[in-house]
Coordinates of C-alpha atoms in Angstrom, one line a residue:
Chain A
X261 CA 28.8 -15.6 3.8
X262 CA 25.8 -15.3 6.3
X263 CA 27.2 -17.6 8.8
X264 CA 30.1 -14.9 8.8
X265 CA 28.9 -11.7 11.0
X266 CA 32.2 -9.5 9.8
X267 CA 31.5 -10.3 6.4
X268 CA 28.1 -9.9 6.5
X269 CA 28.9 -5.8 7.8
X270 CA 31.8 -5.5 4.9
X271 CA 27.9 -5.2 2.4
X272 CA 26.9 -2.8 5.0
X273 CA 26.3 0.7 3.0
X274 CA 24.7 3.5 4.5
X275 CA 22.0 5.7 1.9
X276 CA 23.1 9.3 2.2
X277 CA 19.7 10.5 2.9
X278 CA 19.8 8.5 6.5
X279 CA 21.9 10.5 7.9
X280 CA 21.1 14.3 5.5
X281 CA 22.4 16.4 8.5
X282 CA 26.0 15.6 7.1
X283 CA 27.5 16.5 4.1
X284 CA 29.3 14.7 1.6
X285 CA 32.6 15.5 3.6
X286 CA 31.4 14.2 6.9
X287 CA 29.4 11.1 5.3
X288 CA 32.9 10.3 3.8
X289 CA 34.8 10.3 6.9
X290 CA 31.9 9.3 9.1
X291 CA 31.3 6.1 7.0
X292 CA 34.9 5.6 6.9
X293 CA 35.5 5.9 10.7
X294 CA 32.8 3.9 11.2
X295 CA 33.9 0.8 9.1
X296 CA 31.5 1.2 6.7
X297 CA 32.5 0.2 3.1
X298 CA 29.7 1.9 1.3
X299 CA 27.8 4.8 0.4
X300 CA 24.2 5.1 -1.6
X301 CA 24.2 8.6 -3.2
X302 CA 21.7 11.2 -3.6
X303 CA 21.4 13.5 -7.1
X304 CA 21.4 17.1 -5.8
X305 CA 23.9 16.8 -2.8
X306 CA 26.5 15.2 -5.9
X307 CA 25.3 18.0 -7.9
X308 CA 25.7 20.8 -5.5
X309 CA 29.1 19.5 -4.4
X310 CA 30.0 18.5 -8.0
X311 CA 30.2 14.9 -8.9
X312 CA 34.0 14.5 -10.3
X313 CA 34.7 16.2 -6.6
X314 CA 32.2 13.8 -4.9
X315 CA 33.3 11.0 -6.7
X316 CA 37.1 12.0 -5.8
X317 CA 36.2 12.0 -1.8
X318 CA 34.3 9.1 -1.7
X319 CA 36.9 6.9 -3.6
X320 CA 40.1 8.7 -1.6
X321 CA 37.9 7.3 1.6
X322 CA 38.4 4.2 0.4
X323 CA 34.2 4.0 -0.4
X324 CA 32.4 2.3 -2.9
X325 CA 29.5 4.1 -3.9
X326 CA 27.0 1.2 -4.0
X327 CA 24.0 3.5 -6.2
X328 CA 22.8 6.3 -6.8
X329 CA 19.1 7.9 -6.5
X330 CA 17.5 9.0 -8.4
X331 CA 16.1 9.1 -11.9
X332 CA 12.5 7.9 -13.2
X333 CA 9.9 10.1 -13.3
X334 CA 9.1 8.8 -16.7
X335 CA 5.0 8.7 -16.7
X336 CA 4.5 12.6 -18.0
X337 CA 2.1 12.3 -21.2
X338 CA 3.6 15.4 -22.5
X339 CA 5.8 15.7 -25.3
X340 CA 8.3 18.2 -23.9
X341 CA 7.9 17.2 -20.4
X342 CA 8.7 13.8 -21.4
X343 CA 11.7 14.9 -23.5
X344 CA 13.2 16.7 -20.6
X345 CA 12.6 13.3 -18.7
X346 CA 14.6 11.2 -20.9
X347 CA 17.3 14.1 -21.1
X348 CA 17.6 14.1 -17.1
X349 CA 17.7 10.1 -17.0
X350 CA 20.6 10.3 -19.5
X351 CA 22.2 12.7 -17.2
X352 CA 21.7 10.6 -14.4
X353 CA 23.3 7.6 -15.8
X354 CA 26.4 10.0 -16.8
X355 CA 26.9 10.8 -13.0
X356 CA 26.2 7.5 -12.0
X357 CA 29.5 6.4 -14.0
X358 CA 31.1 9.2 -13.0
X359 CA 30.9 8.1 -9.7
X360 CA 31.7 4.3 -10.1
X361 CA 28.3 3.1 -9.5
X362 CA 26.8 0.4 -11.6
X363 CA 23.2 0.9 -10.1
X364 CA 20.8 3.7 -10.7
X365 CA 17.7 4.0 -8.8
X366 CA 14.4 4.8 -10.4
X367 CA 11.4 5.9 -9.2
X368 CA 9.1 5.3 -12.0
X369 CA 6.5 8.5 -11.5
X370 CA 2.8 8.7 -10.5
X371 CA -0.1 9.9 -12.7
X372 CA 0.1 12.7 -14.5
X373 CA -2.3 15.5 -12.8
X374 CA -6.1 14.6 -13.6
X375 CA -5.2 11.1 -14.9
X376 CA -6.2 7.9 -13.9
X377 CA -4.6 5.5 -16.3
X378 CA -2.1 3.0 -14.2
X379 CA -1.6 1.1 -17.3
X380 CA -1.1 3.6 -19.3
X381 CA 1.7 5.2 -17.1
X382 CA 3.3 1.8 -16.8
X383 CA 3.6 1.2 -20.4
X384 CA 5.0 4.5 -20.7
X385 CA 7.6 3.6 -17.8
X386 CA 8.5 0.5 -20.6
X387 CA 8.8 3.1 -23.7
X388 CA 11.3 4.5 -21.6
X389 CA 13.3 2.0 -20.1
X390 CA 13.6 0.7 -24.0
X391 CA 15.2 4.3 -24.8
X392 CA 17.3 4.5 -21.9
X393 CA 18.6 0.8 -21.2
X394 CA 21.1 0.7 -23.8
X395 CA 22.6 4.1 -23.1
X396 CA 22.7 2.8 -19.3
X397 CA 24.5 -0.6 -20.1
X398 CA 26.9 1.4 -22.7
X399 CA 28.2 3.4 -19.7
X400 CA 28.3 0.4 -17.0
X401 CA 25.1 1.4 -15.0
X402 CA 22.0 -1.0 -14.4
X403 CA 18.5 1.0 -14.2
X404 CA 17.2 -0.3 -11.0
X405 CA 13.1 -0.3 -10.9
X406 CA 12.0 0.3 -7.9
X407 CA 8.9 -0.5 -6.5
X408 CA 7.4 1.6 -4.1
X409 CA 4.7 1.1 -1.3
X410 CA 1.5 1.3 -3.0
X411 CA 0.6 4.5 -1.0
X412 CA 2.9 6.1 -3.7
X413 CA 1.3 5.3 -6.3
X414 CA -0.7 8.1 -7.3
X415 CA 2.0 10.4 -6.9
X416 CA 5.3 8.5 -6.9
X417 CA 5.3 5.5 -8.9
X418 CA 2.9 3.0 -10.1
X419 CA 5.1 0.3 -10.1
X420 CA 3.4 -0.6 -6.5
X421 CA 5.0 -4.6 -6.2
X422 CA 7.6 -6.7 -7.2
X423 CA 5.9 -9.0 -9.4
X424 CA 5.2 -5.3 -11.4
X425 CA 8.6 -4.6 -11.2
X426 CA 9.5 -7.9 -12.8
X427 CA 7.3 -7.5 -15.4
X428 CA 8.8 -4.7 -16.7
X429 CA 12.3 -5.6 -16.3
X430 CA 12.1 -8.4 -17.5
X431 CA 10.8 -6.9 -21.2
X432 CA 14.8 -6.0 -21.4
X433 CA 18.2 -7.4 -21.2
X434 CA 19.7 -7.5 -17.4
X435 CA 22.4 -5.7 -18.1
X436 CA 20.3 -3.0 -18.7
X437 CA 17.2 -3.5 -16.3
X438 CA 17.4 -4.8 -12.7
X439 CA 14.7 -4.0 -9.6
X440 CA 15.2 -2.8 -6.2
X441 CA 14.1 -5.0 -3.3
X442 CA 13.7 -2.3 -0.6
X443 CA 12.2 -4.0 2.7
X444 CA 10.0 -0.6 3.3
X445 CA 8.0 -0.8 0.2
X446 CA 7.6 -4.5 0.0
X447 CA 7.1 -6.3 3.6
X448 CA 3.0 -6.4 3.2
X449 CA 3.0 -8.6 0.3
X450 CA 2.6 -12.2 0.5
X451 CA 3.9 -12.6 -2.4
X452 CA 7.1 -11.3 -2.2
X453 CA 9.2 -14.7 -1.3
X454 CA 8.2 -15.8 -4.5
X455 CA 8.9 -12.9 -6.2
X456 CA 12.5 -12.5 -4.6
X457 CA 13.1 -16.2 -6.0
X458 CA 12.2 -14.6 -9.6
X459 CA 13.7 -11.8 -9.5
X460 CA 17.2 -14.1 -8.6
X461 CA 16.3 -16.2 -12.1
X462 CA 14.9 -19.3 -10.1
X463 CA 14.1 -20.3 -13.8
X464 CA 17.8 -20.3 -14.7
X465 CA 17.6 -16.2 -16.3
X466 CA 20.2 -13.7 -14.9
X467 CA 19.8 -12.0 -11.7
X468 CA 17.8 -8.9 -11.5
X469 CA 18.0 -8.0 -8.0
X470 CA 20.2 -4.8 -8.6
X471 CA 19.9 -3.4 -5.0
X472 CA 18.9 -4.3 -1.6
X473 CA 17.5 -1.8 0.5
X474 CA 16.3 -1.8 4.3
X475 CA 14.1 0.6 5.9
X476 CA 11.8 -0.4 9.2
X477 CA 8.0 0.2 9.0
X478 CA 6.9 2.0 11.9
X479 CA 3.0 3.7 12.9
X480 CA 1.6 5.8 12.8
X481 CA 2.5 7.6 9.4
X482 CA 2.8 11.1 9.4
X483 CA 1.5 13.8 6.9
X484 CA 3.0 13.1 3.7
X485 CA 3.4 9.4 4.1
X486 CA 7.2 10.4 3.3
X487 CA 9.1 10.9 6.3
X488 CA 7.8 8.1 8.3
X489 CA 10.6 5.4 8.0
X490 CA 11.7 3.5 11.1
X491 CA 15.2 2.9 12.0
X492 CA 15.8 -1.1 11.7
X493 CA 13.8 -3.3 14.7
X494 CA 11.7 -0.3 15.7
X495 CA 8.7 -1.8 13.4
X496 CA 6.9 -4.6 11.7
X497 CA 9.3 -5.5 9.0
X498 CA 11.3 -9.3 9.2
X499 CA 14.6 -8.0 8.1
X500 CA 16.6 -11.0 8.8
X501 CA 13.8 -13.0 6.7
X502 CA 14.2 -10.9 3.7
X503 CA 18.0 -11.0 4.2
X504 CA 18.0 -14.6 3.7
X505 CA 15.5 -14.8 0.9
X506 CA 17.8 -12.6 -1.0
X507 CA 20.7 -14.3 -0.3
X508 CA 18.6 -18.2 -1.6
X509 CA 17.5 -16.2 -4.6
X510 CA 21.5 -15.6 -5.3
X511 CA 21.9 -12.2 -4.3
X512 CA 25.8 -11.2 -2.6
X513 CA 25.6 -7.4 -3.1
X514 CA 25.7 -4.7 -0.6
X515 CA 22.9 -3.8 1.7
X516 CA 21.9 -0.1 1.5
X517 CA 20.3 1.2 4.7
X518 CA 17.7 4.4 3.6
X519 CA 15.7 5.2 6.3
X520 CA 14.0 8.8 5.6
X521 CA 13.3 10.1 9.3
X522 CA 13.3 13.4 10.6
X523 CA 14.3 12.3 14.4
X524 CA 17.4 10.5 13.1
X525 CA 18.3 13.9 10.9
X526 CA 18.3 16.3 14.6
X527 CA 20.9 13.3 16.3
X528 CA 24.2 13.6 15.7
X529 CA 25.3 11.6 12.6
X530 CA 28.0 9.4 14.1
X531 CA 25.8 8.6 16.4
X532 CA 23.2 7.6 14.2
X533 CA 25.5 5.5 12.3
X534 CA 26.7 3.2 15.2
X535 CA 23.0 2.8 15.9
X536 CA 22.4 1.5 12.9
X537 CA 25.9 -0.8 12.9
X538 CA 24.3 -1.8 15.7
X539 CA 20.7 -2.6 15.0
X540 CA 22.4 -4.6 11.2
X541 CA 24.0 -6.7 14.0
X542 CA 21.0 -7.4 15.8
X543 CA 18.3 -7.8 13.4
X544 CA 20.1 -8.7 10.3
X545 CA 22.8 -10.2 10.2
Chain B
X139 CA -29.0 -2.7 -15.6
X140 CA -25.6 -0.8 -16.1
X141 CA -27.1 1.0 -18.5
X142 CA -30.2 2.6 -17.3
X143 CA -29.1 5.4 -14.6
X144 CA -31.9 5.5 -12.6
X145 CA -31.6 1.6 -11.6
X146 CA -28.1 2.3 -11.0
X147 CA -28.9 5.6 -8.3
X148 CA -31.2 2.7 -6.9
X149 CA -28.3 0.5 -6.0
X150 CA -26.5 3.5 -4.5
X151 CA -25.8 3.1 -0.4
X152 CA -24.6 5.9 1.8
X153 CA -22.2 4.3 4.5
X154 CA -23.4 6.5 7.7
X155 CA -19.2 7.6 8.7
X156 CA -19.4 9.5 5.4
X157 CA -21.8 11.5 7.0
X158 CA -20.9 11.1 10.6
X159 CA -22.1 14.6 11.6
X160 CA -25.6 13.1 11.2
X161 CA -27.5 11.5 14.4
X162 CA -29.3 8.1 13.0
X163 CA -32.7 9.8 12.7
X164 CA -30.7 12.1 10.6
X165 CA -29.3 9.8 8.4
X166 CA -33.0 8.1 7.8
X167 CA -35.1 11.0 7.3
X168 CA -31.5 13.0 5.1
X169 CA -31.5 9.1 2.7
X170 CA -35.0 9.1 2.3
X171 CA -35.1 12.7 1.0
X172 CA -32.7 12.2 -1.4
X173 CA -34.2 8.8 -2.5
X174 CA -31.3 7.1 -1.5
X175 CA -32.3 3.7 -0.6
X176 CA -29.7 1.8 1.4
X177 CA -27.7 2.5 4.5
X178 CA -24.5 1.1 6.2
X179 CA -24.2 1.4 9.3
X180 CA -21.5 1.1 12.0
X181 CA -21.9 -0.5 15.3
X182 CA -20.8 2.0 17.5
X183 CA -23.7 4.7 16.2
X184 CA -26.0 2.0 16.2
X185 CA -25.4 0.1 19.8
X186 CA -25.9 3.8 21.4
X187 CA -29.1 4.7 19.7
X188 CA -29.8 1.3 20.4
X189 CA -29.9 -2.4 17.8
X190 CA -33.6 -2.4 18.0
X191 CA -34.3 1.4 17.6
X192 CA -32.3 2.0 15.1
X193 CA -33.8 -1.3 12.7
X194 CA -37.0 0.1 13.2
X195 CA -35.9 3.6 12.2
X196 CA -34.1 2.5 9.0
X197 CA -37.1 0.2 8.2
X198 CA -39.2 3.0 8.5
X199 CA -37.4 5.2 6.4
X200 CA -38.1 2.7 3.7
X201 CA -33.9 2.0 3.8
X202 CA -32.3 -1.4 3.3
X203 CA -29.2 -2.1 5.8
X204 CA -26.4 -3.0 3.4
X205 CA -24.0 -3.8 5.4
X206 CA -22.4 -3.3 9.5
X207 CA -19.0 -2.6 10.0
X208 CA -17.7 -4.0 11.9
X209 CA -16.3 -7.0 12.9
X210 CA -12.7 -8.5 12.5
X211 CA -9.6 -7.7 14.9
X212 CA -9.0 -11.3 14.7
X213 CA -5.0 -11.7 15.0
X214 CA -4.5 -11.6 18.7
X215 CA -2.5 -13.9 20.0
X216 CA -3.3 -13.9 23.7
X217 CA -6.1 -16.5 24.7
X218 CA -8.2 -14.2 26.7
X219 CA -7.5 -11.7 23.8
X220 CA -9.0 -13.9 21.3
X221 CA -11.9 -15.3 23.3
X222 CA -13.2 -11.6 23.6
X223 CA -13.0 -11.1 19.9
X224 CA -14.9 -14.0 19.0
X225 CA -17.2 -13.0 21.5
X226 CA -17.3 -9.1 20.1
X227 CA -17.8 -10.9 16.5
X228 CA -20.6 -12.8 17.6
X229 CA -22.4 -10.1 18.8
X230 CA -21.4 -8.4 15.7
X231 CA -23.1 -10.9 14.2
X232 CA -26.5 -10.4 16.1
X233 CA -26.4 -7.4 15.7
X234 CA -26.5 -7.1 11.9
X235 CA -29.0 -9.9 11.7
X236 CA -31.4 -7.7 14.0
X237 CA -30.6 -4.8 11.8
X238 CA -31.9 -7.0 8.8
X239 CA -29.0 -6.6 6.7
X240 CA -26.9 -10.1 5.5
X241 CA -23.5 -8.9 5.1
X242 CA -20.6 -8.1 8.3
X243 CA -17.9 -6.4 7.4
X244 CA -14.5 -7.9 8.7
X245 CA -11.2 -5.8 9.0
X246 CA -9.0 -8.5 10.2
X247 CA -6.4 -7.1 12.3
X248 CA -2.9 -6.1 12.3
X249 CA 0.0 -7.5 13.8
X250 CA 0.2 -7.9 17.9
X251 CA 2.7 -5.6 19.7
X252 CA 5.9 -6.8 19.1
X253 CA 4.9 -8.9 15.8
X254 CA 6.9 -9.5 12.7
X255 CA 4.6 -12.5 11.7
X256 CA 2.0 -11.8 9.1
X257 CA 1.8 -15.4 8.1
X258 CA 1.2 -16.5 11.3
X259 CA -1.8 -13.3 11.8
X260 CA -3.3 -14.6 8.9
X261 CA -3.6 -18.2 9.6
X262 CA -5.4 -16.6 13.3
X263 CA -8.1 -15.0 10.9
X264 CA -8.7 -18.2 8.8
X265 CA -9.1 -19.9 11.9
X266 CA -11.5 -17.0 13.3
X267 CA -13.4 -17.3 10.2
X268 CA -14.1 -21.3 10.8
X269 CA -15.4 -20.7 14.3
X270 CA -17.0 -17.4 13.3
X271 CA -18.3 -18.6 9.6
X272 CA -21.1 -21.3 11.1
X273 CA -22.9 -18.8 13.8
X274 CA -23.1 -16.1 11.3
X275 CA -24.7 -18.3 8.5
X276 CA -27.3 -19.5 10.6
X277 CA -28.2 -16.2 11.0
X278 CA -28.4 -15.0 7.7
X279 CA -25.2 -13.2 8.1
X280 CA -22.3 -13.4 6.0
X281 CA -18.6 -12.3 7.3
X282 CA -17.4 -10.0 4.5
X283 CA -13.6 -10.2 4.9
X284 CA -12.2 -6.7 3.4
X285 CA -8.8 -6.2 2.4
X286 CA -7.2 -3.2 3.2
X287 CA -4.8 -0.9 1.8
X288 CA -0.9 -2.2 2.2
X289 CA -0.6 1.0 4.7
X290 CA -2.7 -0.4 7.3
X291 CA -1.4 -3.6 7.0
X292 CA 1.0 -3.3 10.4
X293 CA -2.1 -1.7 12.7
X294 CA -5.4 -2.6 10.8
X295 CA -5.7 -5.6 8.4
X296 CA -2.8 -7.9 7.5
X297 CA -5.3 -8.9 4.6
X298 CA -4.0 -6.1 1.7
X299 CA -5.3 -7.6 -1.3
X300 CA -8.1 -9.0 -3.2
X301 CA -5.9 -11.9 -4.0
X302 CA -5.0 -13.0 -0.3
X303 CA -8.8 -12.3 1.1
X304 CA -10.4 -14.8 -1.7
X305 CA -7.6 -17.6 -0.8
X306 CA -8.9 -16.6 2.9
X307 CA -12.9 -16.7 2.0
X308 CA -12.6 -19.7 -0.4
X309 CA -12.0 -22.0 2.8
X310 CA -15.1 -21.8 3.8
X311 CA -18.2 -21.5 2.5
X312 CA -19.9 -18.8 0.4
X313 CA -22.6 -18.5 2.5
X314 CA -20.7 -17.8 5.5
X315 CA -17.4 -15.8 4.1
X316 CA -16.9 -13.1 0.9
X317 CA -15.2 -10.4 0.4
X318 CA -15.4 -6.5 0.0
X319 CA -14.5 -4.8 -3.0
X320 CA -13.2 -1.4 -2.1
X321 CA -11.4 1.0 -4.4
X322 CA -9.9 2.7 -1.8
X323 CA -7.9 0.0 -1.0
X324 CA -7.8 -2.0 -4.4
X325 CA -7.5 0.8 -7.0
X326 CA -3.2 0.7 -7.4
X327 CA -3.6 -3.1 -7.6
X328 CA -2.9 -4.5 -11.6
X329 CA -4.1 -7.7 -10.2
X330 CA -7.7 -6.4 -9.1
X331 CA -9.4 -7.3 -12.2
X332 CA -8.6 -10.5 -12.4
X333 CA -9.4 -11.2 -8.9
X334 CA -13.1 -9.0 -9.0
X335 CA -13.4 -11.8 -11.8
X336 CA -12.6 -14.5 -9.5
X337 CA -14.6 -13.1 -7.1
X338 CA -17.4 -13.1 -9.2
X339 CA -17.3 -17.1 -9.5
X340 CA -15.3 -17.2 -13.3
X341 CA -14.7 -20.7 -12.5
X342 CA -17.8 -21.5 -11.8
X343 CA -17.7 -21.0 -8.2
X344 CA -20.3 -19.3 -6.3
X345 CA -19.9 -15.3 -6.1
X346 CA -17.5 -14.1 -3.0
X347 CA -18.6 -10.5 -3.6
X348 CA -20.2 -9.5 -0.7
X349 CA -19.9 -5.9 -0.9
X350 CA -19.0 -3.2 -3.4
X351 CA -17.7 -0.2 -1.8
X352 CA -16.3 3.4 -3.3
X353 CA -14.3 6.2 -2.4
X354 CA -11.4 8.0 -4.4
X355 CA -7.9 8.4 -3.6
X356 CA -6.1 11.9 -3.2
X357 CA -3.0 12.5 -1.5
X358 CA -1.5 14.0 0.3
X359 CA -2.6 11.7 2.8
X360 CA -3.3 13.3 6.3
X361 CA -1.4 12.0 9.5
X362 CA -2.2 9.0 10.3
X363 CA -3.3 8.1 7.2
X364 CA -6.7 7.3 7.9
X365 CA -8.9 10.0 7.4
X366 CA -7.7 11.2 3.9
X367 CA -10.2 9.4 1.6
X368 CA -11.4 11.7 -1.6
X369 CA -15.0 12.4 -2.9
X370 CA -16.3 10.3 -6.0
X371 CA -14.0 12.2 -9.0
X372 CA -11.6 14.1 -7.0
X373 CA -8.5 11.6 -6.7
X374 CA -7.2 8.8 -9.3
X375 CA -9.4 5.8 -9.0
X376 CA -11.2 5.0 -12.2
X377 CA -14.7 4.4 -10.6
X378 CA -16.3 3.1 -13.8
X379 CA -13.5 0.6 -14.4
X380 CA -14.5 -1.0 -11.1
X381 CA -17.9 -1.0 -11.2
X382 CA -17.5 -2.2 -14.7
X383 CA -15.3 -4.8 -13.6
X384 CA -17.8 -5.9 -10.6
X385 CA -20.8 -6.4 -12.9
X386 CA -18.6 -7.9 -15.3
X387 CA -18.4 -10.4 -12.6
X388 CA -22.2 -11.0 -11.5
X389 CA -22.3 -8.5 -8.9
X390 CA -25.8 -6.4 -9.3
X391 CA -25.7 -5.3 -5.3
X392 CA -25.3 -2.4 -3.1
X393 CA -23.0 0.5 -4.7
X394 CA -21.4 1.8 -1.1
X395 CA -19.9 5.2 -0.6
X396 CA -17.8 5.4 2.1
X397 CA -15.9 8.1 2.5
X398 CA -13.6 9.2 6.1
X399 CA -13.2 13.0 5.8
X400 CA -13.3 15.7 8.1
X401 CA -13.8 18.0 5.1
X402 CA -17.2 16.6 4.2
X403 CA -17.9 16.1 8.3
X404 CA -17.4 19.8 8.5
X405 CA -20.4 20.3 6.1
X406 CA -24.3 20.2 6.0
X407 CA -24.7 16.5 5.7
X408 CA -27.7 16.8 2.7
X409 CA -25.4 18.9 0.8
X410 CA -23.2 16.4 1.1
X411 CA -25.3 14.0 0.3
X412 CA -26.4 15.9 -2.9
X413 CA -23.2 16.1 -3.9
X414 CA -22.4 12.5 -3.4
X415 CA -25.3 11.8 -5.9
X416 CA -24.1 14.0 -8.3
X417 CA -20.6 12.7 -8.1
X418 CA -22.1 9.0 -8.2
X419 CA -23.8 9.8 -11.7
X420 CA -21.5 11.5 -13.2
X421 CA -18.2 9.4 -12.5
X422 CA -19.7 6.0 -11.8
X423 CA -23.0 5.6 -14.1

């Protein structure tokens, strides 16, 4: 399937958050004019727009909504806090089979305020995929762990590589816990070749890699560390490398493009999105 | 020793850019006043007071020269590039041998302009290090190779963890190459203890630890991302754990704090100071 350029672009799927100046309509129709099969879905544009009507639109546009983002969040020590965790995750997974997805992003949570227990939090990441796994597989939906950059950790998610990320999956049945490989987080780590052979059960266990995520990493960051994702080729990361170390590990899904960036969010959206058809071309496929 | 405080405050070293609105002659007479004994120093500072002046000045003070930073920048891939860092690192290298101290501190580099090839910017450093390694062991100077923090992998230091600077440093010789131990950079990694404890020479080996080096983690981080370390207890780094984990491992050295923030710049350096002391007791004895 990689020798084949117009196949390659049928797993093309465009992250609503890339392109945040449109809404749900104009993604729809944008993504649809533009060739592009599917969509990655954000929580609170579904919500606001409600998700039977989102997941209505996106399917009449001939879309496949290819996940959604996000629950996790699931390091609070408190009681209540952590009750109302579990509750939203549950609700999470509901509008992720609502709308046809079988993939829901999580972004495990940082320390709780004054603590600095990383193991702590991460066990308490496992407690929770173990309550919320089966009620995920029951309804269709994988919980994809993501890991993030480790300049999230503290405040994001300490699930910082994806040998961590592994590790905890890998405590649970598949069907209920996969990983996200997202380029952005992941392209410092020499380690990650291996780790994307792992995650495709190089030992003969099922696949975890539940998404595929490309994002460019460009300098310098700004404030926040949040905003500062590059649009593909503009930065350091070997896209086509990790395209093909997914694939050897097994891995045929779609390939989400999230790039958070607020230069991209002031252009016009279809324009955005034929720069980024373009730069899949080039440094991708 | 861990468990007698005052031997522990003797081990403690101010790195001179935590107090950078401090003139040399500053630093001296401001360490000695507070009893602090050791200093590290940075080249820039130092070559303008000038190499001689300032080794005198610390000497008198009664302060020990824990470490220079620094050397590194080692990933260029242009011949005349190259030629002028190993030049720069050799002087580097005189230069902390005339200040007395036996340790260089080594940020390695990012990726040239243009570069997607962080295997190939780390093989440049290992073979820096074997040209480099030699002249600074004859002078009683060991090349402490540092790893830095995943976000400054791209611009700064391709080397991001603890794991990939000790297959670096075990190359070569002990004498000539360790590593540094920061928390900054190290703290989100669940690897770190097992690598502080192969650091330390758990197989036998001699010790890599060439440096032991503190400052906390708070976010959000500034622009740039550079000048946003935290003061000793302010952020999420368990200080203890490391310097637990360090002595655990052999290491009885230097305890460095090194801390970039315009917050603490903006101050009167002894108060700083002070409060660095207090901070040091309190969240690392």
């Amino acid at each position: 399937m990689s020798g084949d350029p117009s196949a390659l672009l049928g797993r093309l799927s465009l992250n609503q958050e890339t392109v945040r100046q449109w809404s749900l309509p104009e993604l729809a129709d944008g993504c649809a004019r533009a060739g592009v099969r599917g969509v990655g879905l954000w929580r609170a544009p579904v919500q606001e727009y409600g998700v039977r009507a989102a997941a209505r639109l996106v399917r009449d546009a001939g879309l496949r909504v290819t996940s959604l983002c996000r629950g996790g969040f699931l390091t609070a020590t408190d009681p209540g806090e952590r009750a109302a965790a579990l509750e939203d995750n549950r609700a999470a997974v509901d509008e992720a089979a609502a709308l046809g997805t079988d993939t829901l992003v999580l972004v495990s949570g940082g320390l709780p305020a004054g603590s600095r227990d990383l193991a702590g939090a991460r066990e308490r990441i496992a407690d929770a995929l173990g309550e919320l796994g089966p009620y995920a597989a029951e309804r269709g939906v994988r919980l994809a762990l993501e890991p993030l950059h480790p300049m999230y950790a503290a405040d994001r998610c300490v699930v910082s590589t994806l040998a961590q990320a592994l590790d905890l999956a890998e405590r649970f049945p598949a069907a209920q816990v996969g990983v996200v490989v997202d380029t952005y987080h992941l392209w410092w780590d020499d380690t990650v070749g291996a780790q994307i052979a792992r995650a495709g059960g190089a030992g003969g266990t099922p696949s975890r890699i539940a998404a595929f995520q490309l994002a460019d990493w460009v300098t310098p960051l700004p404030a926040g560390a949040l905003l500062g994702r590059g649009q593909l080729g503009d930065g350091s990361v070997d896209l086509r490398w990790f395209r093909r170390r997914v694939e050897a590990a097994g891995y045929r899904g779609p390939i989400e493009v999230e790039i958070f960036q607020p230069a991209l969010w002031a252009r016009d959206g279809a324009e955005v999105l034929a720069e980024i058809v373009d730069r899949f071309r080039t440094h991708v496929g």
